[in-house]
Short mmCIF file of C-alpha atoms in Angstrom, two decimals:
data_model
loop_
_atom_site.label_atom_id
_atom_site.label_comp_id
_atom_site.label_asym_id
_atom_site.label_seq_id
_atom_site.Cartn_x
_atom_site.Cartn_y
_atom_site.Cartn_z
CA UNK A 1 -80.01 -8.84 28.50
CA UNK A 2 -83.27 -10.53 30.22
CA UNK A 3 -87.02 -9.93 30.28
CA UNK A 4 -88.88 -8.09 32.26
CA UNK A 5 -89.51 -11.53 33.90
CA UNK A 6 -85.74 -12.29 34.90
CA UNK A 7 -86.13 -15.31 32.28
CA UNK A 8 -83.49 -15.79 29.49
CA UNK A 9 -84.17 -14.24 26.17
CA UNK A 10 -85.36 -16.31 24.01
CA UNK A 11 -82.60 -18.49 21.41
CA UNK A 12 -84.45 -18.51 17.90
CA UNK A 13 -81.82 -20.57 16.03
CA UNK A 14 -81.71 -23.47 18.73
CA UNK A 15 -85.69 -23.65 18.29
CA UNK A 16 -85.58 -23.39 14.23
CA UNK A 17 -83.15 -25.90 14.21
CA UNK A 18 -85.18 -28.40 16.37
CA UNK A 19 -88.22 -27.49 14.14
CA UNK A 20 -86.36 -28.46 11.35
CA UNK A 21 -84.62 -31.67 12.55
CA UNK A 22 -87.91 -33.14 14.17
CA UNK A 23 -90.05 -32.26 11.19
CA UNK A 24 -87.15 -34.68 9.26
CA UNK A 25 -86.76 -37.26 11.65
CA UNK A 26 -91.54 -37.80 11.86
CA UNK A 27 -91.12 -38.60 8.23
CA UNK A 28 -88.92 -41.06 8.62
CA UNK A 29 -91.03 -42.49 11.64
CA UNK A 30 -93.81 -42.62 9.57
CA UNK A 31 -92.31 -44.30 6.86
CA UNK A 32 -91.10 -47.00 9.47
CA UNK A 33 -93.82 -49.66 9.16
CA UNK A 34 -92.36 -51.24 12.17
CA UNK A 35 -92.90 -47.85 14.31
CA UNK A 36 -96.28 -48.67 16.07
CA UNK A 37 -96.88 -45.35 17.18
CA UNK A 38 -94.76 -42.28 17.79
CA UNK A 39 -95.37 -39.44 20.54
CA UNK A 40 -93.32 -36.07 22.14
CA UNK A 41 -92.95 -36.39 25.46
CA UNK A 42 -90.64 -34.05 27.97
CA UNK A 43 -91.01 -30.43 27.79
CA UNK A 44 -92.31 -30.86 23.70
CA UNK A 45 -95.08 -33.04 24.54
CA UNK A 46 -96.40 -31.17 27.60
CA UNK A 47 -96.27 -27.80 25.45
CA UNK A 48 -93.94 -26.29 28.21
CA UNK A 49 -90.88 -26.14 25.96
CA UNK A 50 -88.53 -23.08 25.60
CA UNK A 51 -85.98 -22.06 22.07
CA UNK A 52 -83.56 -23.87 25.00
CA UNK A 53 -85.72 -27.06 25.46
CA UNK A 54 -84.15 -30.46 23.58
CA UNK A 55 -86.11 -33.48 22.01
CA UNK A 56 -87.87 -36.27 23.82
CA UNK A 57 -89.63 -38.95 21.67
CA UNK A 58 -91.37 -42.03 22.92
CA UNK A 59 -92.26 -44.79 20.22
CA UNK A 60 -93.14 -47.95 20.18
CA UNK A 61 -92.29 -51.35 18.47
CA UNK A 62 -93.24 -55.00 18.54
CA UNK A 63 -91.59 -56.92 21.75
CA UNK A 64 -89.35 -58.85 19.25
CA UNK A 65 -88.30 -55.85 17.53
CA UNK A 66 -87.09 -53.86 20.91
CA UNK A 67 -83.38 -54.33 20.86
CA UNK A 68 -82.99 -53.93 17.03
CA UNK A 69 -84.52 -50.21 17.26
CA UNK A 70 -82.34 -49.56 20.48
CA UNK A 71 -78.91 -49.31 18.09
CA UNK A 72 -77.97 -45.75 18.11
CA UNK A 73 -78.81 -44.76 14.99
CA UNK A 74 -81.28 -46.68 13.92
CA UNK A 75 -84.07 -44.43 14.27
CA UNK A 76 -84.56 -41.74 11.76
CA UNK A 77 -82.80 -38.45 12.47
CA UNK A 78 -83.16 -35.07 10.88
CA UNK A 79 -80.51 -32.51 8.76
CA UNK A 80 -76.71 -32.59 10.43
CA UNK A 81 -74.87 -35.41 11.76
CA UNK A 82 -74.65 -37.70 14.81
CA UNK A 83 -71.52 -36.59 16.82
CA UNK A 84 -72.23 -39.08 19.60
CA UNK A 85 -74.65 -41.46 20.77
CA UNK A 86 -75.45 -43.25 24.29
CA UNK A 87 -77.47 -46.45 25.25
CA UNK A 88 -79.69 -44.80 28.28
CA UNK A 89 -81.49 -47.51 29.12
CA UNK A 90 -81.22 -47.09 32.66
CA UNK A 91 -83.18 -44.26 32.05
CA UNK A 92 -86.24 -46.43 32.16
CA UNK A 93 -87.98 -49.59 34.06
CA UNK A 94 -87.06 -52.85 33.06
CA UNK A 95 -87.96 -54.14 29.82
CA UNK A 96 -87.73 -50.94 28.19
CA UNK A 97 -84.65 -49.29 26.07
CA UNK A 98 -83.57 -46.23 25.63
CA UNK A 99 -80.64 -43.96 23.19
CA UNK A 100 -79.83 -40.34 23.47
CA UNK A 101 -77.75 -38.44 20.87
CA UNK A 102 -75.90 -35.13 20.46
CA UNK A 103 -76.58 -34.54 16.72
CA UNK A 104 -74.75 -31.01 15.10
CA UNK A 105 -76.97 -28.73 13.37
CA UNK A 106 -75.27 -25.81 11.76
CA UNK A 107 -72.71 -26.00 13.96
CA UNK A 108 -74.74 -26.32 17.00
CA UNK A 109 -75.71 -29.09 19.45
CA UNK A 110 -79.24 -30.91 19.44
CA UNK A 111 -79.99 -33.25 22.11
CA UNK A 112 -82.33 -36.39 21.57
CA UNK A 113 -83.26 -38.41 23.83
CA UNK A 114 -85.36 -41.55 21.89
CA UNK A 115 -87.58 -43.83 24.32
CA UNK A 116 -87.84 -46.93 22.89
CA UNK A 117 -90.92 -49.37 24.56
CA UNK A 118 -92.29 -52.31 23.92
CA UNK A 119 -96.60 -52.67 22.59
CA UNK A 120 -97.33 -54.99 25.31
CA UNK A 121 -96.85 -51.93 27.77
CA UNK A 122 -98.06 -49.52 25.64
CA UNK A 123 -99.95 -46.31 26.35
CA UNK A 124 -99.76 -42.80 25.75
CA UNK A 125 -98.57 -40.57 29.04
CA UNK A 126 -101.12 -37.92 30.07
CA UNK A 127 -98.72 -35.12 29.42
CA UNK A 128 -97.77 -36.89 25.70
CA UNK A 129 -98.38 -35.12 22.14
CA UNK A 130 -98.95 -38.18 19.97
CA UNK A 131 -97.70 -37.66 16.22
CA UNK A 132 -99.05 -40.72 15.48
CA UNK A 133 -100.86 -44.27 16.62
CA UNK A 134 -101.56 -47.20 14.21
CA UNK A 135 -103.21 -49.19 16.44
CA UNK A 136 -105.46 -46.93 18.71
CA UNK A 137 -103.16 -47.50 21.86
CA UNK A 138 -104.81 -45.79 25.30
CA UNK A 139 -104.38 -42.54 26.61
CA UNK A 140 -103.52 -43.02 30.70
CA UNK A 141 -103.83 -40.73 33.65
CA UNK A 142 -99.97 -40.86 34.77
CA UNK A 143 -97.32 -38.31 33.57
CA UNK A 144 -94.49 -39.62 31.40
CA UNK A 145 -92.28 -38.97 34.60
CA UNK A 146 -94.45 -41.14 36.47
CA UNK A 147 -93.99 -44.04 33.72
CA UNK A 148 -90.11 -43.76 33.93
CA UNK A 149 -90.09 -44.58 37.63
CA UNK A 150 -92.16 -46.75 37.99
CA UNK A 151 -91.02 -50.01 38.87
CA UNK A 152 -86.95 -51.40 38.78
CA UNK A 153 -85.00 -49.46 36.34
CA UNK A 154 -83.36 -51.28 33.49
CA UNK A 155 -79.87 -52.04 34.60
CA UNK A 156 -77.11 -49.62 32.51
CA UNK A 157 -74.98 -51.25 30.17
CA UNK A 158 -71.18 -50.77 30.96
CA UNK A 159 -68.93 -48.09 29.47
CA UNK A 160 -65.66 -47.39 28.55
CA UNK A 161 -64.17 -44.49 30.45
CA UNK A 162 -63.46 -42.61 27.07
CA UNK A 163 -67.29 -43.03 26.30
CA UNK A 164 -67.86 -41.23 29.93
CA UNK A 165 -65.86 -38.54 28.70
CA UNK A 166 -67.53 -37.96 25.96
CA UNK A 167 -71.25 -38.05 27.00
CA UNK A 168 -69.78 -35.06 29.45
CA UNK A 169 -68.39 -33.25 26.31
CA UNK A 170 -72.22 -33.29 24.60
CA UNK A 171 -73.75 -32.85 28.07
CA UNK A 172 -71.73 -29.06 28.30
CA UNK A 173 -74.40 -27.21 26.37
CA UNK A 174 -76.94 -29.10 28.75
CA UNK A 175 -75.12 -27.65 31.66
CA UNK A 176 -75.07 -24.44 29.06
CA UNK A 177 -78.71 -24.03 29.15
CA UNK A 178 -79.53 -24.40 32.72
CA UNK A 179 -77.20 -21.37 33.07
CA UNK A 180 -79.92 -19.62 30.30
CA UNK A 181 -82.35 -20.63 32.36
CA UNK A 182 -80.95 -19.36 35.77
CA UNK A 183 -81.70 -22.76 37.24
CA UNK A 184 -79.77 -23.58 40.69
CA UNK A 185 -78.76 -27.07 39.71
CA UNK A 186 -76.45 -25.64 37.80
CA UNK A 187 -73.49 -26.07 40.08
CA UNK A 188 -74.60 -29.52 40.47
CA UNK A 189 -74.34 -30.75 36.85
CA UNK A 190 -70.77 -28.64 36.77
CA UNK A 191 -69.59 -30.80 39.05
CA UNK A 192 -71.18 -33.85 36.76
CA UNK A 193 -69.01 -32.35 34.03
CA UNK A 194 -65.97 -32.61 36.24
CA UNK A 195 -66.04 -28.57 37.44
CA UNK A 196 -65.77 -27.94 40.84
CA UNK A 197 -69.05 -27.30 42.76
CA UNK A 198 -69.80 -23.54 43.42
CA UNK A 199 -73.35 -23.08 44.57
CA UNK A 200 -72.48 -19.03 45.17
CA UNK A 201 -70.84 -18.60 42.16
CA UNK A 202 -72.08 -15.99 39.42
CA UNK A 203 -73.50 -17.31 36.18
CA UNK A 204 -70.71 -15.51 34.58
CA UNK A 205 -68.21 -17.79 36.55
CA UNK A 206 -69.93 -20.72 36.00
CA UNK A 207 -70.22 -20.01 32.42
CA UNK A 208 -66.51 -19.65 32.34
CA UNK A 209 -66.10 -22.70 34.05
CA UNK A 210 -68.30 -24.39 31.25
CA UNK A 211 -65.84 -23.40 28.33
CA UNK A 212 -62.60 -24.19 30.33
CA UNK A 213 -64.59 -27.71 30.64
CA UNK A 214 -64.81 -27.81 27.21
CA UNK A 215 -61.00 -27.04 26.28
CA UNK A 216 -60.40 -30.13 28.53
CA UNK A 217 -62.16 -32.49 26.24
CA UNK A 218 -59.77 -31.59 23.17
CA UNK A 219 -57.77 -34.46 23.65
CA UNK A 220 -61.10 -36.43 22.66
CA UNK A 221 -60.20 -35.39 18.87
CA UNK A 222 -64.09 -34.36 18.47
CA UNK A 223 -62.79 -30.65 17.46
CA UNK A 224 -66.56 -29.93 15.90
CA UNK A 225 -68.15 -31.31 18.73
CA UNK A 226 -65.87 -28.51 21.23
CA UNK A 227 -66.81 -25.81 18.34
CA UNK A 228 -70.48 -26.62 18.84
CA UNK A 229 -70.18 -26.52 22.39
CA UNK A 230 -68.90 -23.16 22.32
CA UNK A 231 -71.26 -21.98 19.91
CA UNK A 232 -73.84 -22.69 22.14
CA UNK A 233 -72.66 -21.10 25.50
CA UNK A 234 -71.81 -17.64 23.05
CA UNK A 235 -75.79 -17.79 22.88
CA UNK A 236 -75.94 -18.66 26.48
CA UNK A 237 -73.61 -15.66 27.02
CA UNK A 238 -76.17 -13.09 24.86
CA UNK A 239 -78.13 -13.91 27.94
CA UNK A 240 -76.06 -12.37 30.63
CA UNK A 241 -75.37 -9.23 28.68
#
């Protein structure tokens, strides 16, 4: 089933369980004296977000503090559990850190992507919701986008080829939701995954080739990881009906 736009219905318990994680995880921020200031950014902070949409926070810490919040769990985090978690700093310029995380909520997948920058460069993006700002940091004209490329990007830290494989496991729903959404890089990010690469193929097929992905990451022994994957493509799937 769609809307009368061609969009994908909408996915109430992927939104309420956002709600509910990122409500958590802001207390914890503000009860983290060493959290300077705390903002949405991404689709959340530019109020373009969808029930599909994930997290993306941007906070910042004192210089000397940079690497010591840039440990995967370190941050707060809301109700369910870490399955896996990814240093992304090459997601950034130089001199900044980032994590992302696939956290299970109810048996489904949550992805958080935490942006981790030091004061000295500190500003709020245009397109930023700030939850909070101890020390009366600027607002600037450039998009958060804009702030991510500008300049050399931090250089990635290496990675086991297990740890690969299991970034692609929590990236499946990812892939999941661009299916939702009817976008055309779909293909693209199935090949990512390790699919083949079928531009023309229906959104059926490519959902199928989604779940046969994910019955190829068993041997990763993250069993509730594969459930939540699934869980969230039978959603996906609600969309094509």
């Amino acid at each position: 089933m769609s809307t009368d736009d061609g969009t994908a219905p909408p996915a109430p318990r992927l939104a309420g369980i956002r709600s509910r994680w990122l409500d958590a995880a802001i207390a914890g921020l503000r009860d983290d004296p060493g959290v300077a200031g705390a903002a949405l950014v991404g689709s959340l902070g530019a109020r373009r977000a969808d029930d599909w949409s994930d997290i993306d926070l941007l906070v910042f810490v004192d210089d000397a503090d940079l690497d010591e919040y840039a440990v995967p769990g370190r941050l707060p985090s809301g109700p369910g559990v870490l399955a896996a978690a990814f240093d992304a700093r090459h997601n950034g310029p130089r001199g900044t850190r980032a994590v992302s995380g696939q956290h299970l909520v109810d048996g489904l997948p949550l992805w958080v992507d935490w942006h981790i920058q030091p004061v000295s460069r500190a500003g709020w993006p245009a397109d930023s919701a700030v939850v909070f700002d101890r020390r009366g940091f600027d607002r600037l004209l450039v998009t958060f986008s804009d702030l991510l490329s500008t300049g050399e990007p931090e250089p990635p830290t290496p990675k086991e080829p297990a740890d690969l494989q299991i970034a692609r496991l929590a990236m499946v729903p990812i892939a999941g939701k661009r299916i939702a959404r009817r976008s055309p890089e779909t293909a693209r990010m199935i090949e990512f995954l390790g699919g083949p690469y079928q531009p023309g193929a229906s959104w059926r097929r490519h959902l199928a080739e989604l779940r046969r992905l994910l019955e190829g990451f068993a041997p990763l022994g993250l069993p509730d990881s594969v459930a939540a994957g699934h869980a969230c493509l039978d959603l996906v799937a609600d969309t094509l009906d």
